[in-house]
Amino acid sequence: MSFKRTKEIILITSIFSILLIACGGEQAYLPKPKGYHRIELPEHSYVKLDSALPYTFEYSKHAKVIPDSSFMTEPYWIEVFYPAFDAKLTITYKSVKNNIDSLIQMSNDSHRLTTKHHVKATSIEDYVTKTPKGITAVVFELEGDVPSQFQYYATDSTENFFRAALYFPVATKNDSLKPVIEYVKVDMMHMLNTLEWKKL
């Protein structure tokens, strides 16, 4: 066999070997790291609630105020709905009528509604605050995969009892909702700090 022929065989063999290595064998699969959709959060901006309700506050201009849709709705109950996030704030209201027993019952009901999430919550923190309008409020912050991550109730102890709770009607891990939760919490605190009672 000539030297030239040997050279051609080596060249052809080398090419086939390279092609075999490049095309053959199993390719290692590396899973993509967990990621979430990017959520665009608009600037905070507010409008005043103008309605025939015994309370008023400033709410996000990116939200809509709609009637409460629950089966147990009562007068003066509303929802503040965020179409872009599919999130809603349920707003409930009751008249205390200067009845200390009613006030205690309403406060206990609010605590009970919050603590029913303790099975899925990794933590529940609460604190008492006073708004610039002099209204006392109890704020609840919940961590973990719970349906409601932020709630509060506010009262003047004699006539008005107001409660707000954030809900997402989706079975989503709250890690992915964290930016939206933090965004809406700012709006909820603005609502609380601008809350005023009205005489009907």
PDB file of C-alpha atoms in Angstrom:
ATOM      1  CA  MET A   1       0.000   0.000   0.000  1.00  0.00           C
ATOM      2  CA  SER A   2       1.346   3.346  -1.015  1.00  0.00           C
ATOM      3  CA  PHE A   3       2.082   6.123   1.424  1.00  0.00           C
ATOM      4  CA  LYS A   4      -0.520   8.308  -0.326  1.00  0.00           C
ATOM      5  CA  ARG A   5      -3.222   5.638   0.088  1.00  0.00           C
ATOM      6  CA  THR A   6      -2.357   5.212   3.768  1.00  0.00           C
ATOM      7  CA  LYS A   7      -2.657   8.955   4.265  1.00  0.00           C
ATOM      8  CA  GLU A   8      -6.133   8.978   2.655  1.00  0.00           C
ATOM      9  CA  ILE A   9      -7.345   6.119   4.898  1.00  0.00           C
ATOM     10  CA  ILE A  10      -6.094   7.896   8.021  1.00  0.00           C
ATOM     11  CA  LEU A  11      -7.814  11.123   6.927  1.00  0.00           C
ATOM     12  CA  ILE A  12     -11.134   9.393   6.183  1.00  0.00           C
ATOM     13  CA  THR A  13     -10.973   7.424   9.448  1.00  0.00           C
ATOM     14  CA  SER A  14     -10.285  10.629  11.373  1.00  0.00           C
ATOM     15  CA  ILE A  15     -13.241  12.414   9.763  1.00  0.00           C
ATOM     16  CA  PHE A  16     -15.596   9.495  10.539  1.00  0.00           C
ATOM     17  CA  SER A  17     -14.317   9.351  14.124  1.00  0.00           C
ATOM     18  CA  ILE A  18     -14.946  13.078  14.612  1.00  0.00           C
ATOM     19  CA  LEU A  19     -18.461  12.766  13.124  1.00  0.00           C
ATOM     20  CA  LEU A  20     -19.194   9.717  15.272  1.00  0.00           C
ATOM     21  CA  ILE A  21     -18.095  11.518  18.457  1.00  0.00           C
ATOM     22  CA  ALA A  22     -19.992  14.694  17.531  1.00  0.00           C
ATOM     23  CA  CYS A  23     -23.263  12.941  16.640  1.00  0.00           C
ATOM     24  CA  GLY A  24     -23.120   9.889  18.808  1.00  0.00           C
ATOM     25  CA  GLY A  25     -23.283   9.422  22.525  1.00  0.00           C
ATOM     26  CA  GLU A  26     -25.885  10.787  24.884  1.00  0.00           C
ATOM     27  CA  GLN A  27     -26.058  14.485  25.404  1.00  0.00           C
ATOM     28  CA  ALA A  28     -26.089  15.527  29.028  1.00  0.00           C
ATOM     29  CA  TYR A  29     -29.409  17.218  29.965  1.00  0.00           C
ATOM     30  CA  LEU A  30     -29.228  20.121  32.348  1.00  0.00           C
ATOM     31  CA  PRO A  31     -32.565  21.386  33.674  1.00  0.00           C
ATOM     32  CA  LYS A  32     -33.171  25.112  33.488  1.00  0.00           C
ATOM     33  CA  PRO A  33     -33.198  26.896  36.809  1.00  0.00           C
ATOM     34  CA  LYS A  34     -36.635  27.772  38.201  1.00  0.00           C
ATOM     35  CA  GLY A  35     -37.827  31.136  36.981  1.00  0.00           C
ATOM     36  CA  TYR A  36     -40.950  33.258  37.069  1.00  0.00           C
ATOM     37  CA  HIS A  37     -42.611  35.582  34.606  1.00  0.00           C
ATOM     38  CA  ARG A  38     -41.440  39.157  34.855  1.00  0.00           C
ATOM     39  CA  ILE A  39     -44.218  41.275  36.349  1.00  0.00           C
ATOM     40  CA  GLU A  40     -44.385  44.931  35.373  1.00  0.00           C
ATOM     41  CA  LEU A  41     -45.417  46.990  38.401  1.00  0.00           C
ATOM     42  CA  PRO A  42     -46.840  50.439  37.691  1.00  0.00           C
ATOM     43  CA  GLU A  43     -46.067  53.543  39.743  1.00  0.00           C
ATOM     44  CA  HIS A  44     -48.215  53.917  42.852  1.00  0.00           C
ATOM     45  CA  SER A  45     -50.973  56.428  42.262  1.00  0.00           C
ATOM     46  CA  TYR A  46     -54.243  56.890  44.135  1.00  0.00           C
ATOM     47  CA  VAL A  47     -57.802  58.138  43.832  1.00  0.00           C
ATOM     48  CA  LYS A  48     -60.329  58.800  46.583  1.00  0.00           C
ATOM     49  CA  LEU A  49     -63.231  56.407  47.068  1.00  0.00           C
ATOM     50  CA  ASP A  50     -66.383  58.361  46.321  1.00  0.00           C
ATOM     51  CA  SER A  51     -69.481  56.405  47.272  1.00  0.00           C
ATOM     52  CA  ALA A  52     -72.398  56.198  49.662  1.00  0.00           C
ATOM     53  CA  LEU A  53     -70.460  54.161  52.210  1.00  0.00           C
ATOM     54  CA  PRO A  54     -69.810  54.920  55.900  1.00  0.00           C
ATOM     55  CA  TYR A  55     -66.081  55.117  55.152  1.00  0.00           C
ATOM     56  CA  THR A  56     -63.718  56.475  52.527  1.00  0.00           C
ATOM     57  CA  PHE A  57     -60.052  55.975  51.653  1.00  0.00           C
ATOM     58  CA  GLU A  58     -57.625  56.419  48.798  1.00  0.00           C
ATOM     59  CA  TYR A  59     -57.085  53.334  46.635  1.00  0.00           C
ATOM     60  CA  SER A  60     -54.877  52.506  43.655  1.00  0.00           C
ATOM     61  CA  LYS A  61     -55.908  54.005  40.343  1.00  0.00           C
ATOM     62  CA  HIS A  62     -54.832  50.671  38.809  1.00  0.00           C
ATOM     63  CA  ALA A  63     -57.658  48.904  40.689  1.00  0.00           C
ATOM     64  CA  LYS A  64     -61.443  48.838  40.368  1.00  0.00           C
ATOM     65  CA  VAL A  65     -63.963  49.066  43.205  1.00  0.00           C
ATOM     66  CA  ILE A  66     -66.705  46.466  42.693  1.00  0.00           C
ATOM     67  CA  PRO A  67     -69.517  45.036  44.858  1.00  0.00           C
ATOM     68  CA  ASP A  68     -68.552  42.167  47.140  1.00  0.00           C
ATOM     69  CA  SER A  69     -69.205  38.880  45.328  1.00  0.00           C
ATOM     70  CA  SER A  70     -69.265  36.485  48.295  1.00  0.00           C
ATOM     71  CA  PHE A  71     -72.412  34.566  49.198  1.00  0.00           C
ATOM     72  CA  MET A  72     -72.440  36.111  52.680  1.00  0.00           C
ATOM     73  CA  THR A  73     -72.047  39.733  51.640  1.00  0.00           C
ATOM     74  CA  GLU A  74     -73.477  42.453  53.858  1.00  0.00           C
ATOM     75  CA  PRO A  75     -74.222  46.131  53.321  1.00  0.00           C
ATOM     76  CA  TYR A  76     -71.121  48.291  52.753  1.00  0.00           C
ATOM     77  CA  TRP A  77     -68.923  45.336  51.739  1.00  0.00           C
ATOM     78  CA  ILE A  78     -66.839  45.884  48.596  1.00  0.00           C
ATOM     79  CA  GLU A  79     -63.850  44.500  46.708  1.00  0.00           C
ATOM     80  CA  VAL A  80     -60.884  46.411  45.344  1.00  0.00           C
ATOM     81  CA  PHE A  81     -59.859  44.381  42.306  1.00  0.00           C
ATOM     82  CA  TYR A  82     -56.485  44.535  40.482  1.00  0.00           C
ATOM     83  CA  PRO A  83     -57.182  43.225  36.938  1.00  0.00           C
ATOM     84  CA  ALA A  84     -53.486  43.139  35.984  1.00  0.00           C
ATOM     85  CA  PHE A  85     -52.604  40.858  38.924  1.00  0.00           C
ATOM     86  CA  ASP A  86     -55.902  38.981  39.411  1.00  0.00           C
ATOM     87  CA  ALA A  87     -55.717  40.080  43.035  1.00  0.00           C
ATOM     88  CA  LYS A  88     -58.470  41.430  45.214  1.00  0.00           C
ATOM     89  CA  LEU A  89     -58.853  43.164  48.537  1.00  0.00           C
ATOM     90  CA  THR A  90     -62.003  42.173  50.344  1.00  0.00           C
ATOM     91  CA  ILE A  91     -63.340  45.059  52.400  1.00  0.00           C
ATOM     92  CA  THR A  92     -65.885  44.359  55.114  1.00  0.00           C
ATOM     93  CA  TYR A  93     -67.556  46.811  57.446  1.00  0.00           C
ATOM     94  CA  LYS A  94     -69.775  46.533  60.499  1.00  0.00           C
ATOM     95  CA  SER A  95     -71.348  49.070  62.789  1.00  0.00           C
ATOM     96  CA  VAL A  96     -70.206  48.683  66.412  1.00  0.00           C
ATOM     97  CA  LYS A  97     -73.168  50.682  67.800  1.00  0.00           C
ATOM     98  CA  ASN A  98     -71.230  51.517  70.957  1.00  0.00           C
ATOM     99  CA  ASN A  99     -71.478  47.882  72.051  1.00  0.00           C
ATOM    100  CA  ILE A 100     -68.272  46.570  73.642  1.00  0.00           C
ATOM    101  CA  ASP A 101     -69.411  42.947  73.302  1.00  0.00           C
ATOM    102  CA  SER A 102     -69.911  43.415  69.546  1.00  0.00           C
ATOM    103  CA  LEU A 103     -66.468  45.022  69.264  1.00  0.00           C
ATOM    104  CA  ILE A 104     -64.836  42.097  71.085  1.00  0.00           C
ATOM    105  CA  GLN A 105     -66.684  39.605  68.863  1.00  0.00           C
ATOM    106  CA  MET A 106     -65.615  41.400  65.677  1.00  0.00           C
ATOM    107  CA  SER A 107     -61.999  41.554  66.845  1.00  0.00           C
ATOM    108  CA  ASN A 108     -62.045  37.855  67.765  1.00  0.00           C
ATOM    109  CA  ASP A 109     -63.561  36.975  64.371  1.00  0.00           C
ATOM    110  CA  SER A 110     -60.766  38.879  62.604  1.00  0.00           C
ATOM    111  CA  HIS A 111     -58.090  37.038  64.603  1.00  0.00           C
ATOM    112  CA  ARG A 112     -59.831  33.725  63.916  1.00  0.00           C
ATOM    113  CA  LEU A 113     -59.995  34.397  60.164  1.00  0.00           C
ATOM    114  CA  THR A 114     -56.269  35.134  60.173  1.00  0.00           C
ATOM    115  CA  THR A 115     -55.153  32.205  62.318  1.00  0.00           C
ATOM    116  CA  LYS A 116     -57.104  29.679  60.223  1.00  0.00           C
ATOM    117  CA  HIS A 117     -54.185  30.014  57.777  1.00  0.00           C
ATOM    118  CA  HIS A 118     -51.667  28.803  60.401  1.00  0.00           C
ATOM    119  CA  VAL A 119     -51.569  25.294  58.858  1.00  0.00           C
ATOM    120  CA  LYS A 120     -49.842  26.621  55.707  1.00  0.00           C
ATOM    121  CA  ALA A 121     -48.283  29.753  57.166  1.00  0.00           C
ATOM    122  CA  THR A 122     -44.616  29.645  58.095  1.00  0.00           C
ATOM    123  CA  SER A 123     -45.156  32.695  60.286  1.00  0.00           C
ATOM    124  CA  ILE A 124     -47.903  35.133  61.294  1.00  0.00           C
ATOM    125  CA  GLU A 125     -46.876  38.486  62.689  1.00  0.00           C
ATOM    126  CA  ASP A 126     -49.265  41.096  64.006  1.00  0.00           C
ATOM    127  CA  TYR A 127     -48.846  44.569  65.408  1.00  0.00           C
ATOM    128  CA  VAL A 128     -51.017  47.458  66.551  1.00  0.00           C
ATOM    129  CA  THR A 129     -50.694  50.832  64.860  1.00  0.00           C
ATOM    130  CA  LYS A 130     -52.459  54.177  64.804  1.00  0.00           C
ATOM    131  CA  THR A 131     -53.179  55.973  61.538  1.00  0.00           C
ATOM    132  CA  PRO A 132     -52.560  59.693  60.910  1.00  0.00           C
ATOM    133  CA  LYS A 133     -56.350  60.110  61.314  1.00  0.00           C
ATOM    134  CA  GLY A 134     -56.134  58.620  64.822  1.00  0.00           C
ATOM    135  CA  ILE A 135     -57.745  55.269  63.960  1.00  0.00           C
ATOM    136  CA  THR A 136     -56.390  52.190  65.768  1.00  0.00           C
ATOM    137  CA  ALA A 137     -55.585  49.184  63.571  1.00  0.00           C
ATOM    138  CA  VAL A 138     -54.210  45.677  63.976  1.00  0.00           C
ATOM    139  CA  VAL A 139     -52.080  44.519  61.019  1.00  0.00           C
ATOM    140  CA  PHE A 140     -51.357  40.865  60.160  1.00  0.00           C
ATOM    141  CA  GLU A 141     -48.516  39.742  57.879  1.00  0.00           C
ATOM    142  CA  LEU A 142     -48.449  36.081  56.869  1.00  0.00           C
ATOM    143  CA  GLU A 143     -45.572  34.148  55.298  1.00  0.00           C
ATOM    144  CA  GLY A 144     -45.833  30.864  53.396  1.00  0.00           C
ATOM    145  CA  ASP A 145     -48.187  29.520  50.731  1.00  0.00           C
ATOM    146  CA  VAL A 146     -51.339  31.006  52.192  1.00  0.00           C
ATOM    147  CA  PRO A 147     -54.297  32.434  50.227  1.00  0.00           C
ATOM    148  CA  SER A 148     -54.184  35.737  52.127  1.00  0.00           C
ATOM    149  CA  GLN A 149     -50.783  37.283  52.867  1.00  0.00           C
ATOM    150  CA  PHE A 150     -51.766  40.649  54.347  1.00  0.00           C
ATOM    151  CA  GLN A 151     -54.764  41.708  56.425  1.00  0.00           C
ATOM    152  CA  TYR A 152     -55.812  44.311  58.929  1.00  0.00           C
ATOM    153  CA  TYR A 153     -58.760  45.638  60.820  1.00  0.00           C
ATOM    154  CA  ALA A 154     -59.379  49.186  62.022  1.00  0.00           C
ATOM    155  CA  THR A 155     -61.855  50.628  64.493  1.00  0.00           C
ATOM    156  CA  ASP A 156     -62.744  53.716  66.474  1.00  0.00           C
ATOM    157  CA  SER A 157     -64.057  51.353  69.211  1.00  0.00           C
ATOM    158  CA  THR A 158     -67.522  52.906  69.341  1.00  0.00           C
ATOM    159  CA  GLU A 159     -69.137  53.102  65.888  1.00  0.00           C
ATOM    160  CA  ASN A 160     -67.076  51.590  63.065  1.00  0.00           C
ATOM    161  CA  PHE A 161     -65.252  48.336  62.377  1.00  0.00           C
ATOM    162  CA  PHE A 162     -63.396  47.957  59.051  1.00  0.00           C
ATOM    163  CA  ARG A 163     -61.443  44.966  57.758  1.00  0.00           C
ATOM    164  CA  ALA A 164     -59.315  44.483  54.617  1.00  0.00           C
ATOM    165  CA  ALA A 165     -57.652  41.290  53.354  1.00  0.00           C
ATOM    166  CA  LEU A 166     -55.572  40.551  50.262  1.00  0.00           C
ATOM    167  CA  TYR A 167     -56.439  37.441  48.223  1.00  0.00           C
ATOM    168  CA  PHE A 168     -55.096  35.796  45.083  1.00  0.00           C
ATOM    169  CA  PRO A 169     -57.587  33.291  43.606  1.00  0.00           C
ATOM    170  CA  VAL A 170     -54.823  31.100  42.171  1.00  0.00           C
ATOM    171  CA  ALA A 171     -52.877  28.123  43.457  1.00  0.00           C
ATOM    172  CA  THR A 172     -49.475  29.747  42.955  1.00  0.00           C
ATOM    173  CA  LYS A 173     -46.412  29.580  45.116  1.00  0.00           C
ATOM    174  CA  ASN A 174     -46.100  32.885  46.927  1.00  0.00           C
ATOM    175  CA  ASP A 175     -42.420  33.147  45.928  1.00  0.00           C
ATOM    176  CA  SER A 176     -43.587  34.025  42.433  1.00  0.00           C
ATOM    177  CA  LEU A 177     -46.158  36.500  43.774  1.00  0.00           C
ATOM    178  CA  LYS A 178     -43.762  38.217  46.178  1.00  0.00           C
ATOM    179  CA  PRO A 179     -43.244  41.390  44.082  1.00  0.00           C
ATOM    180  CA  VAL A 180     -47.012  41.805  43.633  1.00  0.00           C
ATOM    181  CA  ILE A 181     -47.703  41.111  47.319  1.00  0.00           C
ATOM    182  CA  GLU A 182     -45.196  43.774  48.347  1.00  0.00           C
ATOM    183  CA  TYR A 183     -46.652  46.197  45.792  1.00  0.00           C
ATOM    184  CA  VAL A 184     -50.242  45.715  46.995  1.00  0.00           C
ATOM    185  CA  LYS A 185     -49.155  45.918  50.657  1.00  0.00           C
ATOM    186  CA  VAL A 186     -47.960  49.475  49.988  1.00  0.00           C
ATOM    187  CA  ASP A 187     -51.380  50.282  48.516  1.00  0.00           C
ATOM    188  CA  MET A 188     -53.165  48.669  51.471  1.00  0.00           C
ATOM    189  CA  MET A 189     -51.175  50.679  53.978  1.00  0.00           C
ATOM    190  CA  HIS A 190     -51.993  53.831  52.010  1.00  0.00           C
ATOM    191  CA  MET A 191     -55.671  52.849  52.187  1.00  0.00           C
ATOM    192  CA  LEU A 192     -55.388  52.370  55.927  1.00  0.00           C
ATOM    193  CA  ASN A 193     -53.559  55.650  56.487  1.00  0.00           C
ATOM    194  CA  THR A 194     -56.184  57.561  54.484  1.00  0.00           C
ATOM    195  CA  LEU A 195     -59.185  55.752  55.999  1.00  0.00           C
ATOM    196  CA  GLU A 196     -61.883  58.063  57.352  1.00  0.00           C
ATOM    197  CA  TRP A 197     -65.347  57.463  58.787  1.00  0.00           C
ATOM    198  CA  LYS A 198     -68.379  59.159  57.234  1.00  0.00           C
ATOM    199  CA  LYS A 199     -71.739  59.994  58.729  1.00  0.00           C
ATOM    200  CA  LEU A 200     -74.591  58.585  56.655  1.00  0.00           C
TER     201      LEU A 200
END
